[in-house]
Amino acid sequence: MKTVQYQLLLGHWVKSITSPQREIDGEKKLNATFSDCRREGEGMVNGQPVAIYSAKTRNLTLVPFSGDLRMWISQRTGLPLRSEANASIPFLGQSRTIKVFSYDNVRAPAGA
């Protein structure tokens, strides 16, 4: 099964074709591990009910790091709505990444 995903980069939509297995293989290449995965509870994001999950993560690539990850998953659609990652990167210090997922501009491509 192929999946098409679009990302808004520098004001332009970029299309990439992937598959669930390709995404899994990419994670494996990063040598990323997740542990202590658990559901923390429920909440709301932009008026949508969500399930909140957390995990410890570790990555052993060129720039290794370890940290904490939290995800807010829509209970209606199963799609991620928000993620927060806090990491400790050797020689660089602490990093915090927040992603907010918006599906407002998502439309099927012409001819689909």
Short mmCIF file of N, CA and C in Angstrom, two decimals:
data_model
loop_
_atom_site.label_atom_id
_atom_site.label_comp_id
_atom_site.label_asym_id
_atom_site.label_seq_id
_atom_site.Cartn_x
_atom_site.Cartn_y
_atom_site.Cartn_z
N MET A 1 0.84 -1.18 0.00
CA MET A 1 0.00 0.00 0.00
C MET A 1 0.89 1.25 0.00
N LYS A 2 0.62 2.15 -0.91
CA LYS A 2 1.36 3.41 -0.99
C LYS A 2 0.53 4.52 -0.33
N THR A 3 1.22 5.44 0.29
CA THR A 3 0.59 6.59 0.93
C THR A 3 1.25 7.84 0.37
N VAL A 4 0.45 8.83 0.10
CA VAL A 4 0.99 10.11 -0.36
C VAL A 4 0.87 11.08 0.81
N GLN A 5 1.96 11.78 1.07
CA GLN A 5 1.90 12.81 2.09
C GLN A 5 2.40 14.12 1.51
N TYR A 6 1.83 15.20 2.00
CA TYR A 6 2.20 16.54 1.55
C TYR A 6 2.70 17.32 2.76
N GLN A 7 3.78 18.07 2.56
CA GLN A 7 4.31 18.93 3.61
C GLN A 7 4.46 20.33 3.04
N LEU A 8 4.10 21.32 3.83
CA LEU A 8 4.27 22.71 3.43
C LEU A 8 5.67 23.14 3.83
N LEU A 9 6.55 23.32 2.85
CA LEU A 9 7.93 23.70 3.08
C LEU A 9 8.24 24.99 2.35
N LEU A 10 8.62 26.00 3.11
CA LEU A 10 8.99 27.30 2.54
C LEU A 10 7.90 27.84 1.61
N GLY A 11 6.65 27.64 2.00
CA GLY A 11 5.54 28.18 1.24
C GLY A 11 5.09 27.34 0.06
N HIS A 12 5.69 26.18 -0.14
CA HIS A 12 5.33 25.31 -1.26
C HIS A 12 4.95 23.92 -0.74
N TRP A 13 3.90 23.32 -1.34
CA TRP A 13 3.52 21.98 -0.97
C TRP A 13 4.42 21.00 -1.70
N VAL A 14 5.02 20.10 -0.94
CA VAL A 14 5.90 19.09 -1.50
C VAL A 14 5.25 17.72 -1.30
N LYS A 15 5.12 16.99 -2.39
CA LYS A 15 4.48 15.67 -2.37
C LYS A 15 5.55 14.59 -2.24
N SER A 16 5.30 13.63 -1.38
CA SER A 16 6.19 12.47 -1.32
C SER A 16 5.34 11.22 -1.20
N ILE A 17 5.81 10.17 -1.86
CA ILE A 17 5.11 8.90 -1.84
C ILE A 17 5.86 8.00 -0.86
N THR A 18 5.10 7.39 0.02
CA THR A 18 5.70 6.54 1.04
C THR A 18 4.76 5.36 1.28
N SER A 19 5.09 4.57 2.24
CA SER A 19 4.23 3.46 2.65
C SER A 19 4.47 3.24 4.14
N PRO A 20 3.56 2.58 4.81
CA PRO A 20 3.80 2.31 6.23
C PRO A 20 5.12 1.58 6.46
N GLN A 21 5.45 0.60 5.61
CA GLN A 21 6.69 -0.14 5.78
C GLN A 21 7.90 0.77 5.57
N ARG A 22 7.81 1.68 4.62
CA ARG A 22 8.93 2.60 4.37
C ARG A 22 9.15 3.51 5.58
N GLU A 23 8.06 3.94 6.20
CA GLU A 23 8.18 4.77 7.40
C GLU A 23 8.84 3.99 8.54
N ILE A 24 8.44 2.73 8.70
CA ILE A 24 9.04 1.88 9.74
C ILE A 24 10.52 1.67 9.45
N ASP A 25 10.86 1.38 8.19
CA ASP A 25 12.26 1.17 7.81
C ASP A 25 13.09 2.42 8.09
N GLY A 26 12.52 3.60 7.83
CA GLY A 26 13.22 4.85 8.10
C GLY A 26 13.51 5.03 9.58
N GLU A 27 12.55 4.68 10.42
CA GLU A 27 12.76 4.76 11.86
C GLU A 27 13.86 3.79 12.30
N LYS A 28 13.86 2.59 11.70
CA LYS A 28 14.89 1.61 12.05
C LYS A 28 16.28 2.11 11.67
N LYS A 29 16.39 2.79 10.53
CA LYS A 29 17.69 3.32 10.10
C LYS A 29 18.19 4.39 11.06
N LEU A 30 17.27 5.10 11.70
CA LEU A 30 17.67 6.11 12.68
C LEU A 30 18.17 5.48 13.97
N ASN A 31 17.94 4.18 14.11
CA ASN A 31 18.30 3.50 15.34
C ASN A 31 17.55 4.07 16.53
N ALA A 32 16.34 4.56 16.29
CA ALA A 32 15.54 5.14 17.36
C ALA A 32 14.86 4.05 18.16
N THR A 33 14.81 4.24 19.46
CA THR A 33 14.09 3.32 20.32
C THR A 33 13.10 4.11 21.16
N PHE A 34 12.01 3.45 21.49
CA PHE A 34 11.00 4.04 22.35
C PHE A 34 10.74 3.08 23.50
N SER A 35 10.60 3.62 24.68
CA SER A 35 10.32 2.78 25.84
C SER A 35 9.36 3.52 26.77
N ASP A 36 8.86 2.80 27.73
CA ASP A 36 7.93 3.37 28.71
C ASP A 36 6.76 4.08 28.03
N CYS A 37 6.28 3.52 26.91
CA CYS A 37 5.15 4.11 26.20
C CYS A 37 3.88 3.89 27.04
N ARG A 38 3.11 4.95 27.21
CA ARG A 38 1.89 4.82 27.99
C ARG A 38 0.88 5.90 27.63
N ARG A 39 -0.35 5.58 27.88
CA ARG A 39 -1.42 6.56 27.70
C ARG A 39 -1.54 7.36 28.99
N GLU A 40 -1.48 8.68 28.87
CA GLU A 40 -1.51 9.54 30.05
C GLU A 40 -2.91 10.01 30.41
N GLY A 41 -3.80 10.00 29.44
CA GLY A 41 -5.14 10.47 29.72
C GLY A 41 -5.78 11.06 28.48
N GLU A 42 -6.74 11.94 28.73
CA GLU A 42 -7.48 12.58 27.65
C GLU A 42 -7.43 14.08 27.82
N GLY A 43 -7.71 14.79 26.74
CA GLY A 43 -7.72 16.24 26.78
C GLY A 43 -8.40 16.78 25.53
N MET A 44 -8.14 18.05 25.27
CA MET A 44 -8.71 18.71 24.09
C MET A 44 -7.60 19.48 23.38
N VAL A 45 -7.62 19.44 22.06
CA VAL A 45 -6.74 20.26 21.23
C VAL A 45 -7.62 20.86 20.15
N ASN A 46 -7.67 22.18 20.10
CA ASN A 46 -8.49 22.89 19.12
C ASN A 46 -9.93 22.38 19.09
N GLY A 47 -10.49 22.13 20.25
CA GLY A 47 -11.87 21.69 20.34
C GLY A 47 -12.11 20.23 20.02
N GLN A 48 -11.04 19.47 19.77
CA GLN A 48 -11.17 18.05 19.47
C GLN A 48 -10.73 17.21 20.67
N PRO A 49 -11.49 16.18 21.02
CA PRO A 49 -11.05 15.30 22.09
C PRO A 49 -9.84 14.48 21.64
N VAL A 50 -8.86 14.37 22.52
CA VAL A 50 -7.62 13.67 22.20
C VAL A 50 -7.25 12.68 23.29
N ALA A 51 -6.49 11.69 22.90
CA ALA A 51 -5.81 10.79 23.83
C ALA A 51 -4.36 11.26 23.88
N ILE A 52 -3.80 11.33 25.08
CA ILE A 52 -2.44 11.82 25.26
C ILE A 52 -1.53 10.64 25.60
N TYR A 53 -0.45 10.51 24.83
CA TYR A 53 0.51 9.43 25.03
C TYR A 53 1.89 10.01 25.32
N SER A 54 2.70 9.26 26.05
CA SER A 54 4.07 9.69 26.30
C SER A 54 5.01 8.50 26.14
N ALA A 55 6.29 8.79 25.91
CA ALA A 55 7.30 7.75 25.77
C ALA A 55 8.67 8.36 26.00
N LYS A 56 9.61 7.52 26.33
CA LYS A 56 11.03 7.88 26.36
C LYS A 56 11.58 7.49 24.99
N THR A 57 12.47 8.31 24.47
CA THR A 57 13.03 8.01 23.16
C THR A 57 14.55 8.16 23.20
N ARG A 58 15.19 7.40 22.34
CA ARG A 58 16.64 7.44 22.24
C ARG A 58 17.01 7.22 20.78
N ASN A 59 17.94 8.00 20.28
CA ASN A 59 18.35 7.94 18.89
C ASN A 59 19.86 7.81 18.86
N LEU A 60 20.39 6.86 18.10
CA LEU A 60 21.83 6.62 18.08
C LEU A 60 22.46 6.95 16.74
N THR A 61 21.90 7.91 16.01
CA THR A 61 22.43 8.28 14.69
C THR A 61 23.65 9.18 14.85
N LEU A 62 23.98 9.88 13.78
CA LEU A 62 25.12 10.79 13.76
C LEU A 62 25.09 11.79 14.91
N VAL A 63 23.90 12.27 15.24
CA VAL A 63 23.73 13.18 16.38
C VAL A 63 22.84 12.45 17.40
N PRO A 64 23.44 11.65 18.29
CA PRO A 64 22.64 10.87 19.22
C PRO A 64 21.96 11.75 20.26
N PHE A 65 20.79 11.30 20.73
CA PHE A 65 20.11 12.04 21.78
C PHE A 65 19.18 11.10 22.54
N SER A 66 18.74 11.56 23.68
CA SER A 66 17.70 10.87 24.43
C SER A 66 16.74 11.91 24.95
N GLY A 67 15.48 11.52 25.13
CA GLY A 67 14.51 12.52 25.57
C GLY A 67 13.14 11.94 25.85
N ASP A 68 12.20 12.85 25.99
CA ASP A 68 10.81 12.52 26.28
C ASP A 68 9.94 13.00 25.13
N LEU A 69 8.90 12.23 24.82
CA LEU A 69 7.99 12.56 23.74
C LEU A 69 6.57 12.49 24.26
N ARG A 70 5.74 13.47 23.88
CA ARG A 70 4.31 13.44 24.18
C ARG A 70 3.57 13.67 22.87
N MET A 71 2.48 12.89 22.68
CA MET A 71 1.66 13.00 21.47
C MET A 71 0.20 13.16 21.87
N TRP A 72 -0.50 14.04 21.14
CA TRP A 72 -1.94 14.23 21.31
C TRP A 72 -2.60 13.70 20.05
N ILE A 73 -3.36 12.61 20.18
CA ILE A 73 -3.96 11.92 19.04
C ILE A 73 -5.47 12.14 19.06
N SER A 74 -6.02 12.61 17.94
CA SER A 74 -7.45 12.85 17.84
C SER A 74 -8.23 11.56 18.06
N GLN A 75 -9.22 11.62 18.94
CA GLN A 75 -10.07 10.45 19.16
C GLN A 75 -11.08 10.28 18.03
N ARG A 76 -11.30 11.34 17.26
CA ARG A 76 -12.24 11.26 16.13
C ARG A 76 -11.60 10.63 14.90
N THR A 77 -10.37 11.07 14.58
CA THR A 77 -9.74 10.66 13.32
C THR A 77 -8.55 9.73 13.49
N GLY A 78 -7.96 9.68 14.68
CA GLY A 78 -6.75 8.89 14.89
C GLY A 78 -5.49 9.59 14.41
N LEU A 79 -5.62 10.84 13.96
CA LEU A 79 -4.47 11.60 13.46
C LEU A 79 -3.79 12.37 14.58
N PRO A 80 -2.47 12.55 14.49
CA PRO A 80 -1.79 13.38 15.50
C PRO A 80 -2.18 14.85 15.33
N LEU A 81 -2.40 15.54 16.45
CA LEU A 81 -2.72 16.96 16.43
C LEU A 81 -1.60 17.80 17.02
N ARG A 82 -0.79 17.20 17.88
CA ARG A 82 0.30 17.94 18.51
C ARG A 82 1.34 16.94 19.01
N SER A 83 2.60 17.35 18.99
CA SER A 83 3.66 16.56 19.62
C SER A 83 4.66 17.51 20.27
N GLU A 84 5.24 17.06 21.34
CA GLU A 84 6.29 17.81 22.04
C GLU A 84 7.43 16.84 22.34
N ALA A 85 8.62 17.23 21.99
CA ALA A 85 9.80 16.41 22.26
C ALA A 85 10.84 17.25 22.99
N ASN A 86 11.31 16.74 24.09
CA ASN A 86 12.40 17.36 24.84
C ASN A 86 13.57 16.39 24.80
N ALA A 87 14.73 16.88 24.36
CA ALA A 87 15.88 16.00 24.18
C ALA A 87 17.12 16.62 24.81
N SER A 88 18.01 15.74 25.21
CA SER A 88 19.33 16.13 25.68
C SER A 88 20.32 15.64 24.64
N ILE A 89 21.02 16.60 24.01
CA ILE A 89 21.94 16.26 22.92
C ILE A 89 23.37 16.52 23.39
N PRO A 90 24.20 15.47 23.40
CA PRO A 90 25.58 15.67 23.87
C PRO A 90 26.28 16.81 23.13
N PHE A 91 26.97 17.62 23.88
CA PHE A 91 27.76 18.76 23.41
C PHE A 91 26.91 19.94 22.91
N LEU A 92 25.61 19.74 22.73
CA LEU A 92 24.75 20.81 22.25
C LEU A 92 23.76 21.27 23.33
N GLY A 93 23.43 20.39 24.25
CA GLY A 93 22.53 20.77 25.34
C GLY A 93 21.10 20.31 25.11
N GLN A 94 20.18 21.10 25.65
CA GLN A 94 18.77 20.75 25.62
C GLN A 94 18.10 21.27 24.34
N SER A 95 17.14 20.49 23.87
CA SER A 95 16.38 20.86 22.68
C SER A 95 14.90 20.62 22.97
N ARG A 96 14.05 21.51 22.49
CA ARG A 96 12.60 21.33 22.63
C ARG A 96 11.97 21.56 21.27
N THR A 97 11.20 20.59 20.80
CA THR A 97 10.52 20.69 19.51
C THR A 97 9.03 20.50 19.73
N ILE A 98 8.25 21.45 19.24
CA ILE A 98 6.80 21.37 19.31
C ILE A 98 6.27 21.36 17.88
N LYS A 99 5.44 20.39 17.57
CA LYS A 99 4.81 20.31 16.25
C LYS A 99 3.31 20.40 16.44
N VAL A 100 2.68 21.24 15.63
CA VAL A 100 1.23 21.36 15.61
C VAL A 100 0.79 20.95 14.23
N PHE A 101 -0.07 19.94 14.16
CA PHE A 101 -0.51 19.40 12.88
C PHE A 101 -1.85 20.04 12.52
N SER A 102 -1.92 20.57 11.31
CA SER A 102 -3.15 21.19 10.83
C SER A 102 -3.58 20.47 9.56
N TYR A 103 -4.84 20.14 9.51
CA TYR A 103 -5.39 19.45 8.35
C TYR A 103 -6.40 20.33 7.62
N ASP A 104 -6.40 21.64 7.94
CA ASP A 104 -7.36 22.56 7.35
C ASP A 104 -7.22 22.67 5.83
N ASN A 105 -6.00 22.62 5.32
CA ASN A 105 -5.76 22.79 3.89
C ASN A 105 -5.61 21.47 3.16
N VAL A 106 -5.97 20.37 3.80
CA VAL A 106 -5.81 19.07 3.17
C VAL A 106 -6.99 18.81 2.22
N ARG A 107 -6.66 18.59 0.96
CA ARG A 107 -7.66 18.30 -0.05
C ARG A 107 -7.11 17.21 -0.96
N ALA A 108 -7.99 16.40 -1.46
CA ALA A 108 -7.55 15.36 -2.40
C ALA A 108 -6.98 16.02 -3.64
N PRO A 109 -5.92 15.45 -4.20
CA PRO A 109 -5.37 16.00 -5.43
C PRO A 109 -6.39 15.89 -6.56
N ALA A 110 -6.27 16.77 -7.56
CA ALA A 110 -7.16 16.76 -8.72
C ALA A 110 -7.06 15.39 -9.38
N GLY A 111 -8.20 14.85 -9.75
CA GLY A 111 -8.23 13.57 -10.43
C GLY A 111 -8.19 12.36 -9.50
N ALA A 112 -8.16 12.61 -8.19
CA ALA A 112 -8.10 11.47 -7.25
C ALA A 112 -9.48 10.96 -6.94
#
